Short mmCIF file of C-alpha atoms and ligand atoms in Angstrom, two decimals:
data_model
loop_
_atom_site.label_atom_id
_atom_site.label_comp_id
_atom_site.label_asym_id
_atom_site.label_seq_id
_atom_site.Cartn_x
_atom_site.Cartn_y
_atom_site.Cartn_z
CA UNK A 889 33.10 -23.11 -39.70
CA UNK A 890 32.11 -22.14 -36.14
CA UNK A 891 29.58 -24.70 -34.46
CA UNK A 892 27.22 -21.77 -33.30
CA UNK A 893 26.60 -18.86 -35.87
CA UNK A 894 24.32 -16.17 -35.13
CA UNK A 895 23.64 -13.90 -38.03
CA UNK A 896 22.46 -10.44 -37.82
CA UNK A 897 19.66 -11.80 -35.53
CA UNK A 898 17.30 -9.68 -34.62
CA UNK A 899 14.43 -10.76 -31.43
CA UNK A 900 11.54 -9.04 -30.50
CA UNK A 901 9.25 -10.13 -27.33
CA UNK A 902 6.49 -12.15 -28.92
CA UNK A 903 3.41 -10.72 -26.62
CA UNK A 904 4.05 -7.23 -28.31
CA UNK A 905 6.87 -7.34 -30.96
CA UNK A 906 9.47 -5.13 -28.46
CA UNK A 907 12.46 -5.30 -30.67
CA UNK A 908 15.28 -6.20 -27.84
CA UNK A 909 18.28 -7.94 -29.66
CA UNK A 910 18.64 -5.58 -32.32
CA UNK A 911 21.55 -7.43 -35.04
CA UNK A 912 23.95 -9.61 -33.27
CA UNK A 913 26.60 -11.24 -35.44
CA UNK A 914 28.57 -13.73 -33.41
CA UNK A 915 30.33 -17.28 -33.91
CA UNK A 916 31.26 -19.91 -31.03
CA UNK A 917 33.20 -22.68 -31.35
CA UNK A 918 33.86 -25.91 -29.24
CA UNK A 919 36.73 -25.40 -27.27
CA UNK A 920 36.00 -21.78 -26.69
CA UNK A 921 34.80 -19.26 -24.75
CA UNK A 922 33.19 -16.13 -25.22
CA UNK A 923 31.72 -13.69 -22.97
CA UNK A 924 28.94 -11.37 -23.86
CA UNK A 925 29.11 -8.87 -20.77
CA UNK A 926 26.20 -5.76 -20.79
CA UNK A 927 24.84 -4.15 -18.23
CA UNK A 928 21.11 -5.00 -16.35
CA UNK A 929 18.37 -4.69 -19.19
CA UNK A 930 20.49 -4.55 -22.36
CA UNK A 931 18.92 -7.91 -23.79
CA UNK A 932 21.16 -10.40 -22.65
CA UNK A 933 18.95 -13.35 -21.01
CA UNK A 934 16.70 -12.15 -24.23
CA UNK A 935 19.39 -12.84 -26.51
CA UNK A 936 19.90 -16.24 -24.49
CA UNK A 937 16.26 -17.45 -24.57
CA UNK A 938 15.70 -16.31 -28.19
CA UNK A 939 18.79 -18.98 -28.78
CA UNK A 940 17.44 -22.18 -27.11
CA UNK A 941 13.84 -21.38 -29.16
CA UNK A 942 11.91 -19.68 -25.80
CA UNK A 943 8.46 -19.20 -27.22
CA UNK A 944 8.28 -16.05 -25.73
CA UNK A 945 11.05 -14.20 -27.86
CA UNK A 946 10.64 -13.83 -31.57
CA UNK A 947 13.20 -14.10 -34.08
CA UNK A 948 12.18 -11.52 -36.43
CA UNK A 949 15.19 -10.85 -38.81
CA UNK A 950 18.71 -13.38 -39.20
CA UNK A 951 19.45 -16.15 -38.82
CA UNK A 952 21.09 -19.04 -35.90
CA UNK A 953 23.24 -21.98 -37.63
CA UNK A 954 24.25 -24.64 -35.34
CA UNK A 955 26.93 -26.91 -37.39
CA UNK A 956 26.13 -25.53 -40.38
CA UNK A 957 22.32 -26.16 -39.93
CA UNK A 958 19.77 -23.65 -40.00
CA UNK A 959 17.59 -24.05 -36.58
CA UNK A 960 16.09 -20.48 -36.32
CA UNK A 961 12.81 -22.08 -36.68
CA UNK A 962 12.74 -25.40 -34.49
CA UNK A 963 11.97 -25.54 -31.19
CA UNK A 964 13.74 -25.75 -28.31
CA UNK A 965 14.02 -29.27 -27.70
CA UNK A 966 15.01 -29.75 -31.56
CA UNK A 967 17.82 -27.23 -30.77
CA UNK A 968 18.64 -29.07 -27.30
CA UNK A 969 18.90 -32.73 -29.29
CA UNK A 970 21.32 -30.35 -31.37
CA UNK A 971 23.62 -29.76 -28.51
CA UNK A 972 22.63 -26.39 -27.05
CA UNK A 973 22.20 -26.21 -23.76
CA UNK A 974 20.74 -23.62 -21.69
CA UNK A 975 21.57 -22.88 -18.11
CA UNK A 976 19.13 -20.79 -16.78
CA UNK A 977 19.74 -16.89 -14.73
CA UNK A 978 16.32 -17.92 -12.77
CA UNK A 979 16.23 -21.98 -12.08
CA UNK A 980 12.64 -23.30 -11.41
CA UNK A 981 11.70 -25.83 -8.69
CA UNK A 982 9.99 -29.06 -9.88
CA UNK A 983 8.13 -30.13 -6.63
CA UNK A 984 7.85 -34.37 -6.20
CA UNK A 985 10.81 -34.81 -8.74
CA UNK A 986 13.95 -35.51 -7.43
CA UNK A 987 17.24 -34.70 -9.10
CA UNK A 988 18.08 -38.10 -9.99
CA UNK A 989 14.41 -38.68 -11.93
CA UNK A 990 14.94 -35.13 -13.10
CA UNK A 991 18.20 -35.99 -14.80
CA UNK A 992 17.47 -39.51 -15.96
CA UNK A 993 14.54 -38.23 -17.66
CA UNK A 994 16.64 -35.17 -19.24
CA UNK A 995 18.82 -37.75 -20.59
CA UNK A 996 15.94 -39.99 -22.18
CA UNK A 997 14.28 -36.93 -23.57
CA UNK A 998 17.81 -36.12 -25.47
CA UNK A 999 17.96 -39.86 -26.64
CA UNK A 1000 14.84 -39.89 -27.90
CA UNK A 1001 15.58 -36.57 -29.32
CA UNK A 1002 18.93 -37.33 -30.80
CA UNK A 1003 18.72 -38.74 -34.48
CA UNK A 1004 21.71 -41.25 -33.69
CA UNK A 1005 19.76 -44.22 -33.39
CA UNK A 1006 20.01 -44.68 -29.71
CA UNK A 1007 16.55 -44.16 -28.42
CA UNK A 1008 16.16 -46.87 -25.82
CA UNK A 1009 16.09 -45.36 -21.97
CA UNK A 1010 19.48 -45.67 -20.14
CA UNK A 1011 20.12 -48.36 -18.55
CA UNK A 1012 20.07 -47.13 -14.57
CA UNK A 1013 23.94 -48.84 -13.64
CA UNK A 1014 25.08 -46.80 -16.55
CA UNK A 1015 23.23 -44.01 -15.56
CA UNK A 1016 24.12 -44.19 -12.13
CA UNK A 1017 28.02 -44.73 -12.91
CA UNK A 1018 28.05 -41.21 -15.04
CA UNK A 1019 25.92 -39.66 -12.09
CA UNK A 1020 28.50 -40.52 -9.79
CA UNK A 1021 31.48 -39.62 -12.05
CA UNK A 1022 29.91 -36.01 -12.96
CA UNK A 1023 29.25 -35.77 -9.16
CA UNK A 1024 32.70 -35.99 -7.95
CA UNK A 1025 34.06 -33.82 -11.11
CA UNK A 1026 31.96 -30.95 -10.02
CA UNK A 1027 32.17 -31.89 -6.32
CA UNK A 1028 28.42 -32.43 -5.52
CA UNK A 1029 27.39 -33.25 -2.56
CA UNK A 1030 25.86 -36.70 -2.70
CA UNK A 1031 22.61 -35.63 -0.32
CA UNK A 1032 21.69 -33.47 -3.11
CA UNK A 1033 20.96 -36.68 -5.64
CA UNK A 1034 18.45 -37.59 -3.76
CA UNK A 1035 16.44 -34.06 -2.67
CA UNK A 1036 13.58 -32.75 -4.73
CA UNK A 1037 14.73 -30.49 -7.47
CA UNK A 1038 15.31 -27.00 -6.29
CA UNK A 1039 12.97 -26.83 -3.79
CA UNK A 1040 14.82 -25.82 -0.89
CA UNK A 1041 17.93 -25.29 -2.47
CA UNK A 1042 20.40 -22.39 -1.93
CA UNK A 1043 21.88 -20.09 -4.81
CA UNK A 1044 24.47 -22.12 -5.02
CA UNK A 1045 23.18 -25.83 -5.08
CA UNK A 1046 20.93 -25.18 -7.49
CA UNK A 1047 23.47 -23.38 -10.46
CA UNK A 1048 25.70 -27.01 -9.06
CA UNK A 1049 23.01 -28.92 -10.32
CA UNK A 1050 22.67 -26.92 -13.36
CA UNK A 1051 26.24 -27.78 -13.94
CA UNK A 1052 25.58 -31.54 -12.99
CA UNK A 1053 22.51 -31.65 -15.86
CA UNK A 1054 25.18 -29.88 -18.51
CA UNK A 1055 27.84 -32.51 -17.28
CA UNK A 1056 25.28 -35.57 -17.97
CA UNK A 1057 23.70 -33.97 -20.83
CA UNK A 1058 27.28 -33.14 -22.99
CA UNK A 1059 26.27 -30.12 -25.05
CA UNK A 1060 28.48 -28.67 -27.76
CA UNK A 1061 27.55 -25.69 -26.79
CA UNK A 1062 26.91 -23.82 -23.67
CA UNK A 1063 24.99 -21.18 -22.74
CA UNK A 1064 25.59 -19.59 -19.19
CA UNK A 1065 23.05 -16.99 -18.27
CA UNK A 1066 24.68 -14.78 -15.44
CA UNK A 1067 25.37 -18.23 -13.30
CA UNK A 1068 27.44 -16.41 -11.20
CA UNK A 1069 24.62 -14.28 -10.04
CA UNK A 1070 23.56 -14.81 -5.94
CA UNK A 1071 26.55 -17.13 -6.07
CA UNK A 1072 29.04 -16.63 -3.01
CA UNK A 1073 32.68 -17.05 -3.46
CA UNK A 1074 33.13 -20.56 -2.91
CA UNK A 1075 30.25 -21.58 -4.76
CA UNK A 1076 31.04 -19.45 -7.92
CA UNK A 1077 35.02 -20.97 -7.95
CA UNK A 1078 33.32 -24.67 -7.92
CA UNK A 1079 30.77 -23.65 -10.17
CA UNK A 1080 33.30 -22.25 -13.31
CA UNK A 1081 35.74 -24.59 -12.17
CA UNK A 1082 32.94 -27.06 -13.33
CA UNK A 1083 32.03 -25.44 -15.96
CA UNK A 1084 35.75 -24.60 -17.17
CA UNK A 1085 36.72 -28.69 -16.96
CA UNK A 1086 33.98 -29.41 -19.19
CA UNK A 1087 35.09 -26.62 -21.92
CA UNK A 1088 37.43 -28.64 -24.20
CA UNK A 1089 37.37 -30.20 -28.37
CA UNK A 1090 33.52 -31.54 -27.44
CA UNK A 1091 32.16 -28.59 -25.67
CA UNK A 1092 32.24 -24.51 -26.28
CA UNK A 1093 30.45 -22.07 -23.83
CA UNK A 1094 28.87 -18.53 -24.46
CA UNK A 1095 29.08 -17.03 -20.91
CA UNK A 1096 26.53 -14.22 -20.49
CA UNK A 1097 27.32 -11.90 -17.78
CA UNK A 1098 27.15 -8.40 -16.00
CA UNK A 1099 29.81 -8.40 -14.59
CA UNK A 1100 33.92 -9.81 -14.73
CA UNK A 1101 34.16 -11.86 -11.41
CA UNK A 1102 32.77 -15.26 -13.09
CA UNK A 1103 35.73 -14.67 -15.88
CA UNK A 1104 38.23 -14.96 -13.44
CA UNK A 1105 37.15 -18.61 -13.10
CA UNK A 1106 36.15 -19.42 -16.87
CA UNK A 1107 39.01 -17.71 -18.91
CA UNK A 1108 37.26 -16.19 -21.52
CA UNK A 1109 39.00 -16.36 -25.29
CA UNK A 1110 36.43 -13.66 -26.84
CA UNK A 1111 35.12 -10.72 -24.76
CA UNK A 1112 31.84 -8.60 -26.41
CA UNK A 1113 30.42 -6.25 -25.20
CA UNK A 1114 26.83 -6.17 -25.12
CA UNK A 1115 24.48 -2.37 -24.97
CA UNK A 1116 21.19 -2.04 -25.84
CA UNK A 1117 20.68 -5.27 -28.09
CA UNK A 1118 23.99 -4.74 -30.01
CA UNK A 1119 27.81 -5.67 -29.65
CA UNK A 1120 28.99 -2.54 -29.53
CA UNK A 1121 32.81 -3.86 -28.54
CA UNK A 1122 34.98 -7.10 -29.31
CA UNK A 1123 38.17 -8.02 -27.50
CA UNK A 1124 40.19 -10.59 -25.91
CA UNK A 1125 39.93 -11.41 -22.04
CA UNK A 1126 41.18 -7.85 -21.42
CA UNK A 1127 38.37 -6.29 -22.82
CA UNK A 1128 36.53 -7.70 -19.71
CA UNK A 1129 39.00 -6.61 -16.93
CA UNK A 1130 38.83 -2.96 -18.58
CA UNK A 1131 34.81 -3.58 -18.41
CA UNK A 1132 35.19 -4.17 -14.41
CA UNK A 1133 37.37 -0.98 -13.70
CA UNK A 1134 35.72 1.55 -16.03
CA UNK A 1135 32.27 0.28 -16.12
CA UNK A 1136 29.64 0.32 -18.79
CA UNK A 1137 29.33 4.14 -19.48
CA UNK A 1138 31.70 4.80 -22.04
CA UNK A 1139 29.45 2.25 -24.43
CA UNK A 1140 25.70 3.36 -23.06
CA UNK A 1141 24.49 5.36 -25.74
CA UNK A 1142 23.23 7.82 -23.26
CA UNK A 1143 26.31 9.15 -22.18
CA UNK A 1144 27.83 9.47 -25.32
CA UNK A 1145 29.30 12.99 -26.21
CA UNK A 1146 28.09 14.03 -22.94
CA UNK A 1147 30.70 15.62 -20.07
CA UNK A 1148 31.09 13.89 -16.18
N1 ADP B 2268 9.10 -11.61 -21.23
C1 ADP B 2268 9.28 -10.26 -21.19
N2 ADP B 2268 8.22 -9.44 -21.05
C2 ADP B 2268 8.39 -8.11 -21.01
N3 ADP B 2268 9.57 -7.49 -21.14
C3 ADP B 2268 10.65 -8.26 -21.30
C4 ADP B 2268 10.57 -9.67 -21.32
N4 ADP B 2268 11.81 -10.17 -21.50
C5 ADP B 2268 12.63 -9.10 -21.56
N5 ADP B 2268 11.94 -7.96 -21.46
C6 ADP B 2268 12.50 -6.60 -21.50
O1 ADP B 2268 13.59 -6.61 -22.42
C7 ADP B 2268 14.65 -5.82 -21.94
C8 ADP B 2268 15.90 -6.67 -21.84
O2 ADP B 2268 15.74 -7.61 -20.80
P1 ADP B 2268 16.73 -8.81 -20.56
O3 ADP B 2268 16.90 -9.56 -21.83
O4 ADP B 2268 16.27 -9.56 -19.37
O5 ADP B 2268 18.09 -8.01 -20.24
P2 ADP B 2268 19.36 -8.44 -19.38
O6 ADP B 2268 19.36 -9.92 -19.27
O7 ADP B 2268 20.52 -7.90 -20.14
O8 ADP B 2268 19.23 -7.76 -18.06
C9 ADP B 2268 14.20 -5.23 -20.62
O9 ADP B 2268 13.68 -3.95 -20.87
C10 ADP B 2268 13.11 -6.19 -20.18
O10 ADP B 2268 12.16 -5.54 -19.36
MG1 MG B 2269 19.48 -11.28 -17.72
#
């Protein structure tokens, strides 16, 4: 059984029941990765918060399993403690709190969290040996340790810090909200080169994204195609190179049966 089931789920925007994910059937597995790739406004980052338990998005028909477990109803630090981790399209600052803190704290919370009888605080030489390891893995510059978190920072240091929390936190499962977006080249390759040496038996990713160029980094294993709150297409990684010459169209429900 996959580790991450979705089941016909259905998610409307809480504030006025917008129905925006509208049946999604999908299954994720550690040691894989899929892509869900849409175009701008077709429900992805909804479809993303609506997983990690984002008050804001309600789950209003299906179901989401996570090792067999039914979690469509716990919140989103129950579902973190689970293993699912979200990396955010839109990172916020946390002025006064530096990375470190930020991260030590992340890592308590989860403890505490965790049902596996480990709920003492880290001890910092621990925590400070696994900083430094995850660091040089995802080749982190060591100045950014010690800087407030993600006030200041570039595009691209703060999806590297993203990558540094996933590192430290271990999820099963990944979710990557279009972290290749106001990445330049460099950054991106570092960035899925991160993320890809962390995919293996304890980890599986769901990468959500517009468009292919990320997926030359992160070799998908499942491509779906993602239009107006459905899967509309399933494939393999070629799926997604066809997606990047021919473009959405031929799926958007607008065009269909229509001439060009
Ligand atoms: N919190 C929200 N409030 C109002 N509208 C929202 C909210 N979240 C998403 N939407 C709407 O839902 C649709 C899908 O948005 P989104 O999930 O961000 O798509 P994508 O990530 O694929 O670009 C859009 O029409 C967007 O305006
Ligand atoms: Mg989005």
């Amino acid at each position: 059984m996959a580790l991450l089931e979705l089941q016909n789920l259905h998610v409307a925007l809480a504030e006025d029941g917008t129905e925006i994910v509208k049946g999604v059937d999908l299954a994720v597995s550690a040691n894989e990765v899929h892509a869900v790739m849409g175009p701008n406004g077709s429900g992805k980052s909804t479809l993303a918060y609506a997983l990690m338990g984002h008050p804001g998005y309600e789950i209003t028909e299906g179901k989401i399993l996570f090792g067999g477990e039914d979690v469509t109803e716990m919140g989103a630090d129950e579902r973190a403690a689970r293993g699912l981790f979200l990396a955010f399209q839109y990172p916020h600052a946390i002025p006064g709190v530096t990375v470190t803190t930020f991260l030590r704290a992340a890592i308590n919370a989860l403890r505490k969290a965790r049902n596996d009888g480990v709920d003492d605080p880290i001890k910092i030489p621990e925590f400070r040996k696994d900083l430094m390891a995850a660091m040089e893995q995802l080749k982190v510059p060591r100045e950014l340790a010690s800087r407030y978190l993600n006030e200041g920072f570039s595009g691209g240091e703060k999806k590297r810090v993203e990558i540094l929390q996933m590192a430290m936190l271990k999820p099963r499962i990944a979710v990557l909200d279009e972290t290749d977006s106001g990445l330049d080249i460099d950054a991106l390759k570092i960035v899925a080169n991160g993320v890809q040496s962390l995919i293996g038996p304890a980890m599986g990713a769901l990468v959500i994204t517009h468009y292919q160029r990320i997926l030359n980094y992160i070799e998908p294993d499942f491509v779906h195609v993602f239009v107006d709150g459905r899967i509309v297409e399933e494939g393999g990684p070629e799926l997604a190179h066809k997606l990047e010459a021919e473009g959405y169209e031929a799926f958007t429900p607008a065009t269909v049966g229509e001439e060009s």
